[in-house]
XYZ file of C-alpha atoms in Angstrom:
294
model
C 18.710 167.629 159.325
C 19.021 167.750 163.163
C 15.877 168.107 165.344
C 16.788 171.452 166.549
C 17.745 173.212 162.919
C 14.352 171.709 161.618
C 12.181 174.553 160.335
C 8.822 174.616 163.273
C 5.787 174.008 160.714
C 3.903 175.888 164.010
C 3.900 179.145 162.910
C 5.115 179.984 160.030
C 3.856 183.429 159.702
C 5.837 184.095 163.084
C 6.933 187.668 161.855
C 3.088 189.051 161.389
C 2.290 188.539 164.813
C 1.980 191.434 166.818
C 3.482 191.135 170.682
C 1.085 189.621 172.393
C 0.381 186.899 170.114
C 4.419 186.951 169.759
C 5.167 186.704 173.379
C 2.487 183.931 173.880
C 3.703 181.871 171.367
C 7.549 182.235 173.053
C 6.470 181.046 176.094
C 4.180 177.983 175.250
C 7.101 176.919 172.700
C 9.615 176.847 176.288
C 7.076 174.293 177.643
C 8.660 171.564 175.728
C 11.757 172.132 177.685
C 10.697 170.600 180.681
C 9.343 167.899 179.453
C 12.730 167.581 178.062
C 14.453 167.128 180.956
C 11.693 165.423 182.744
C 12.073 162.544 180.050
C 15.692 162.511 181.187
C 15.352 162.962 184.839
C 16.392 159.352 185.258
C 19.890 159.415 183.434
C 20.322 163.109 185.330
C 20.142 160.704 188.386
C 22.141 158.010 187.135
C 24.742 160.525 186.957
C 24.295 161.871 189.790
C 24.800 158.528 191.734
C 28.018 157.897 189.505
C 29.530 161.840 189.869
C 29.246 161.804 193.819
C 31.687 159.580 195.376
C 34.607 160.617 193.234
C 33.347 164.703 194.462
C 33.004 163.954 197.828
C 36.850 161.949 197.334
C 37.741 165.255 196.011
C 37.091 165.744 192.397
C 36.088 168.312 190.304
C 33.269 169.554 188.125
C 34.360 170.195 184.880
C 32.066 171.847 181.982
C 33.320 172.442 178.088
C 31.139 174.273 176.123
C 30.454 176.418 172.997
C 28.125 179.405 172.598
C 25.075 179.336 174.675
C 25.988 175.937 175.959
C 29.100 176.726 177.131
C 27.960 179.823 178.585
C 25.461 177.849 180.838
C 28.501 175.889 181.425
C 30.268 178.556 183.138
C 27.212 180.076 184.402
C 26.570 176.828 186.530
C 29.753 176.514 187.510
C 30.452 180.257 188.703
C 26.803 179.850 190.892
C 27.877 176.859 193.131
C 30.480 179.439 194.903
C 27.987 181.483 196.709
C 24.884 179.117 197.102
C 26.922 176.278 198.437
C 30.243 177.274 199.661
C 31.501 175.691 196.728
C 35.554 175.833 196.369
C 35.896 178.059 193.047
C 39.031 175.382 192.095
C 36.297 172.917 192.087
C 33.865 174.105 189.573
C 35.881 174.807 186.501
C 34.411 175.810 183.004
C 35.853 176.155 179.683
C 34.523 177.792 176.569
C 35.350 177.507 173.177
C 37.181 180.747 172.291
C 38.672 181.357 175.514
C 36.895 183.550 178.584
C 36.414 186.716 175.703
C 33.507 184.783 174.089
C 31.359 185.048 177.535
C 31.039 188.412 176.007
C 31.054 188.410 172.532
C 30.616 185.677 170.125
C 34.045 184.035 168.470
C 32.850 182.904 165.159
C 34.607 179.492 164.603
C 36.278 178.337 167.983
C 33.687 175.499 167.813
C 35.166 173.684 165.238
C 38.103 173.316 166.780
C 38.291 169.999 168.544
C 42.030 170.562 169.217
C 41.305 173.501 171.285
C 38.645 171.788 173.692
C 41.291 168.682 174.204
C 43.888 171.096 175.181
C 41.877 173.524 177.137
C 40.840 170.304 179.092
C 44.280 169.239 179.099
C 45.411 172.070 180.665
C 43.771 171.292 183.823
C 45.723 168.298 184.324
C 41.932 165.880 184.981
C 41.936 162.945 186.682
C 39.838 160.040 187.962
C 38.247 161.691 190.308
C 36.933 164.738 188.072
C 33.453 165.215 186.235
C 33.577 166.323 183.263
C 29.907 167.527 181.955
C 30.405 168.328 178.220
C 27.070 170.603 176.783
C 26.293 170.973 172.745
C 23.098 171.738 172.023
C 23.775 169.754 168.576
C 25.656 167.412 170.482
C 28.112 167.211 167.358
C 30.205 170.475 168.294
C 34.203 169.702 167.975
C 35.156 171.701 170.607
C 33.135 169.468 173.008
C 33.583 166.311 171.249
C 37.852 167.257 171.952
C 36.871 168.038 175.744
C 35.308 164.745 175.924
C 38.339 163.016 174.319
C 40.401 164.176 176.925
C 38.421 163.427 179.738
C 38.218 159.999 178.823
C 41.598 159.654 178.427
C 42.129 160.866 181.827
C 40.022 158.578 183.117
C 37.341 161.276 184.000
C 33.546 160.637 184.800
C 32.067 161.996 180.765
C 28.594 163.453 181.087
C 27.321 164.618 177.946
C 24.769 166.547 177.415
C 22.828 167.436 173.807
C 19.348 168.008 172.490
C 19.279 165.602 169.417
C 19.102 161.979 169.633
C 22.157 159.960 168.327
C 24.353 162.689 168.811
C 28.025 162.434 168.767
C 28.451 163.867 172.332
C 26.148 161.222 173.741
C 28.077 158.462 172.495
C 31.592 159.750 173.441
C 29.918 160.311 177.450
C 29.725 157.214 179.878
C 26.805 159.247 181.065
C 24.472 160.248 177.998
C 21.590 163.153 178.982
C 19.165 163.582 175.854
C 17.100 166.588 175.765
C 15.383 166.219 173.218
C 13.416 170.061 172.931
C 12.578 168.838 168.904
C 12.698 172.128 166.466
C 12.833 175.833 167.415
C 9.826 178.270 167.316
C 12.921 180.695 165.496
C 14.610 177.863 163.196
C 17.852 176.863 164.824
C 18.174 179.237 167.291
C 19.064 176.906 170.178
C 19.131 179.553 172.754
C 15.406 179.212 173.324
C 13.862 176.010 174.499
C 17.222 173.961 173.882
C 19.074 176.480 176.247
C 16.587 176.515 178.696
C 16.673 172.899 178.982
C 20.586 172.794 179.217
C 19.801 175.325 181.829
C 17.585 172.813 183.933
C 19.041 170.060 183.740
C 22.735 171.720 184.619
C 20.835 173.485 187.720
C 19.254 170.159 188.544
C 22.465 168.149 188.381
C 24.674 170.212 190.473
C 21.776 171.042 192.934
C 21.353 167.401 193.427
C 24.669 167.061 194.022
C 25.683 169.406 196.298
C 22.099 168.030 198.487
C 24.074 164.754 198.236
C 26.841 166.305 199.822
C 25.581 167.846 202.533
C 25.079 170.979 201.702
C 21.133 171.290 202.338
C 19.508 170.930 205.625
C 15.866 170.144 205.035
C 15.775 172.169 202.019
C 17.298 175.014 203.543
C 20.766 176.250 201.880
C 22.530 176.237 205.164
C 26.105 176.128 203.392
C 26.114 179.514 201.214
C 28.555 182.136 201.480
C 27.377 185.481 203.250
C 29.284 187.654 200.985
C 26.866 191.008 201.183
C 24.196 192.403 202.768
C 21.184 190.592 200.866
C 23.503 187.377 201.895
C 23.636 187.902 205.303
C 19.841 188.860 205.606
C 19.546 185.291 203.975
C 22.107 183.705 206.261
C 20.291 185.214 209.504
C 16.989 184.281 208.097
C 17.880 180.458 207.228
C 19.275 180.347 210.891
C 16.004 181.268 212.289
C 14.078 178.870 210.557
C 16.498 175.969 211.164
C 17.026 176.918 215.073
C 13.836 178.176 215.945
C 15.310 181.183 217.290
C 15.112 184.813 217.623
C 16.821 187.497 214.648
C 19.049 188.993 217.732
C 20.149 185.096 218.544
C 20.661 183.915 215.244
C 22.569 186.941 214.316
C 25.125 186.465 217.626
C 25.495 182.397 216.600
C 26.512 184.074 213.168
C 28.930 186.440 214.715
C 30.733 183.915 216.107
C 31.416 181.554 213.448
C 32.141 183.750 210.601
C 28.417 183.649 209.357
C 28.306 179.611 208.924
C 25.208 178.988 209.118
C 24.985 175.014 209.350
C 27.397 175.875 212.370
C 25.375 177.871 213.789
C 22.352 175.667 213.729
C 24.360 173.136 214.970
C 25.832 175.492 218.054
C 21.974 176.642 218.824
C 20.682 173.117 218.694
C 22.723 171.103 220.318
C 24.339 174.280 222.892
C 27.997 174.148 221.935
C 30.601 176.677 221.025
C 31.895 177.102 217.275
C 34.933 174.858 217.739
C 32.710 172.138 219.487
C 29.954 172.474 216.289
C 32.443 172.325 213.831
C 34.189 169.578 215.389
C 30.785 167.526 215.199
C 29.953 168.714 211.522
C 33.222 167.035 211.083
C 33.060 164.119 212.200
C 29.677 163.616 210.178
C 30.663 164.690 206.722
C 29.306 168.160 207.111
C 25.564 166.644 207.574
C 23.480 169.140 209.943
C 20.939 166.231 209.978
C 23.342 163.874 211.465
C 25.587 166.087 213.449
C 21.962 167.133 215.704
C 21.217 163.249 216.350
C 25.239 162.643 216.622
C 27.799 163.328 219.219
């Protein structure tokens, strides 16, 4: 039996606890999940290192998933729009049962490999594209087809599961165990085996995207100012990475459509928006390297 369909011997008697005793023995269980990825920090990297120049040459991030995993999927990849600018064509997720079982579960689409090599296919991969393939299993069809594909297409295959020797691991060039052992509810991977996925995805893509430029310090100095909590954020990230005023930060804003690397770039180093962007440019979009540039 896998790891994470293993009966927990930890508390048997979970359904005689009342809530607090319930609630605390939730949480603890969830603490396993970071040691999870923690363990696999060092593949997560590997990956990273391997994913970034065919990004930055202008690949994509791909993610196939079923039930919760997939639904992280498409969480992660739906979250790198706002935070870093990301193009939407770039982060593309698909989910066994089509975009429906976001919402409501569809009993079966997981078992069908054929569906997650065509709904891969679809997308027409390539050599440049990252395909990150999630089963908490790590023996789900669907993801095992996605995979399939990917490597036929001569993507980057990341795989991602949370039982050793799992299929997914050995069909991925990149393997990432997380191995979060039995559930405190028996088999209900949602708990510490999705919260895992959900770290390590985070961690991957955040890593990436700091690879690429999009960090300055560790300010998010590439999001998109999209509404009024945004641009609060976007006029408060200037200020920090200027040193300037709210009434100066907000006027650098104004006048390059709420960029803020731009802006920091036009404060610092006292050009217009044209002249910043031109710089950012010419240094891969680095605010670091643009401010000791020319």
């Amino acid at each position: 039996m896998l790891n994470t369909e293993t009966p927990s011997l930890q508390h048997p008697d979970l359904d005689l606890y009342d809530s607090a005793r319930l609630m605390q023995a939730l949480v603890d269980d969830q603490r396993a999940a970071v040691e999870a990825v923690r363990a696999a920090a060092p593949a997560l990297a590997a990956a990273v290192d391997a994913a970034l120049p065919r990004i930055a040459a202008g690949g994509r991030l791909l993610y196939a998933g079923a039930g919760t995993s997939g639904r992280l999927g498409v969480l992660d990849s739906v979250e790198l729009v706002p935070t870093f600018s990301w193009p939407r064509e770039r982060a593309v997720a698909v989910l066994a049962g089509g975009e429906g079982a976001m919402f409501v579960a569809v009993e079966g689409a997981e078992d069908d490999e054929h569906q997650g090599r065509r709904d891969i296919e679809v997308l027409q991969p390539g050599p440049d594209d990252v395909l990150i393939g999630i089963a908490a299993s790590g023996h789900t069809p669907y993801v095992l087809g996605a995979l399939a594909a990917g490597r036929t297409a001569a993507c980057l295959t990341i795989g991602v599961a949370n039982n050793p020797g799992a299929a997914v691991l050995a069909a991925s060039e990149h393997p990432i165990l997380l191995d979060t052992g039995n559930e405190i509810i028996s088999g209900s991977t949602r708990l510490k085996a999705g919260t895992a996925q959900k770290i390590a995805l985070n961690s991957f893509s955040s890593a990436l995207m700091v690879r690429l430029n999009k960090v300055y310090g560790n300010l998010m100095v590439d999001m998109k100012a999209t509404n009024a909590k945004l641009v609060r954020r976007a006029v408060a990230l200037t200020m920090r990475a200027a040193g300037v005023d709210e009434a100066t930060a907000r006027e650098a804003l104004g006048r390059c459509d709420f960029s803020v690397k731009t802006a920091v770039v036009m404060l610092l180093k006292q050009l217009d928006a044209p002249s910043a962007l031109a710089l950012l440019g010419r240094h891969d979009g680095s605010v670091r390297r643009a401010l000791a540039g020319r």
